[in-house]
Amino acid sequence: MGPWYYEVVSFDGDYVNLRRTDIESDELNPVALALLPPEIDVGSKLKCEYFQYEIIS
């Protein structure tokens, strides 16, 4: 499953809004903060593969 690439756009309570960067899309995907690495910040680049997220830059 994947990989898919995202950028952290904003935080919204217990969720983080992610935008896909590997395809042309303006949609935001809300993801539970608990599923993401604790050191993320707005602008962080993530890779999602098999529903595991990791920071890539």
mmCIF file of C-alpha atoms in Angstrom:
data_model
loop_
_atom_site.group_PDB
_atom_site.id
_atom_site.type_symbol
_atom_site.label_atom_id
_atom_site.label_comp_id
_atom_site.label_asym_id
_atom_site.label_seq_id
_atom_site.Cartn_x
_atom_site.Cartn_y
_atom_site.Cartn_z
ATOM 1 C CA MET A 1 0.000 0.000 0.000
ATOM 2 C CA GLY A 2 1.623 3.216 -1.138
ATOM 3 C CA PRO A 3 3.932 4.938 -0.840
ATOM 4 C CA TRP A 4 2.155 8.281 -0.745
ATOM 5 C CA TYR A 5 3.842 11.586 -0.032
ATOM 6 C CA TYR A 6 2.370 14.419 2.020
ATOM 7 C CA GLU A 7 3.150 17.826 3.447
ATOM 8 C CA VAL A 8 1.813 18.970 6.827
ATOM 9 C CA VAL A 9 -0.419 21.983 6.185
ATOM 10 C CA SER A 10 -1.987 22.675 9.593
ATOM 11 C CA PHE A 11 -2.929 21.300 12.989
ATOM 12 C CA ASP A 12 -6.592 21.081 14.000
ATOM 13 C CA GLY A 13 -6.954 19.810 17.563
ATOM 14 C CA ASP A 14 -6.141 16.084 17.569
ATOM 15 C CA TYR A 15 -5.823 16.029 13.779
ATOM 16 C CA VAL A 16 -3.266 17.178 11.249
ATOM 17 C CA ASN A 17 -4.247 18.313 7.751
ATOM 18 C CA LEU A 18 -2.034 16.777 5.092
ATOM 19 C CA ARG A 19 -1.779 17.644 1.396
ATOM 20 C CA ARG A 20 -0.557 15.065 -1.106
ATOM 21 C CA THR A 21 2.578 16.083 -2.940
ATOM 22 C CA ASP A 22 2.996 13.082 -5.257
ATOM 23 C CA ILE A 23 -0.106 13.989 -7.272
ATOM 24 C CA GLU A 24 -1.795 17.279 -8.204
ATOM 25 C CA SER A 25 -4.343 17.820 -5.431
ATOM 26 C CA ASP A 26 -5.666 20.712 -3.355
ATOM 27 C CA GLU A 27 -7.636 18.424 -1.029
ATOM 28 C CA LEU A 28 -6.572 18.148 2.587
ATOM 29 C CA ASN A 29 -6.561 14.780 4.333
ATOM 30 C CA PRO A 30 -7.172 14.907 8.095
ATOM 31 C CA VAL A 31 -5.073 12.326 9.957
ATOM 32 C CA ALA A 32 -5.108 11.625 13.693
ATOM 33 C CA LEU A 33 -2.095 13.205 15.369
ATOM 34 C CA ALA A 34 -1.475 9.933 17.261
ATOM 35 C CA LEU A 35 -0.626 8.169 13.967
ATOM 36 C CA LEU A 36 2.149 10.605 13.043
ATOM 37 C CA PRO A 37 5.723 11.006 14.320
ATOM 38 C CA PRO A 38 5.797 13.318 17.363
ATOM 39 C CA GLU A 39 8.386 15.694 15.875
ATOM 40 C CA ILE A 40 6.250 16.851 12.921
ATOM 41 C CA ASP A 41 5.596 20.529 12.320
ATOM 42 C CA VAL A 42 3.863 22.608 9.641
ATOM 43 C CA GLY A 43 5.836 22.115 6.437
ATOM 44 C CA SER A 44 7.167 18.655 7.359
ATOM 45 C CA LYS A 45 7.341 16.194 4.464
ATOM 46 C CA LEU A 46 5.997 12.716 5.148
ATOM 47 C CA LYS A 47 5.967 9.364 3.425
ATOM 48 C CA CYS A 48 3.097 6.981 4.143
ATOM 49 C CA GLU A 49 3.554 3.318 3.350
ATOM 50 C CA TYR A 50 1.354 0.559 4.791
ATOM 51 C CA PHE A 51 -0.295 3.226 6.979
ATOM 52 C CA GLN A 52 2.997 4.067 8.707
ATOM 53 C CA TYR A 53 4.145 7.667 8.449
ATOM 54 C CA GLU A 54 7.778 8.772 8.474
ATOM 55 C CA ILE A 55 9.432 12.161 8.073
ATOM 56 C CA ILE A 56 11.497 12.427 4.907
ATOM 57 C CA SER A 57 12.742 16.019 5.247
#
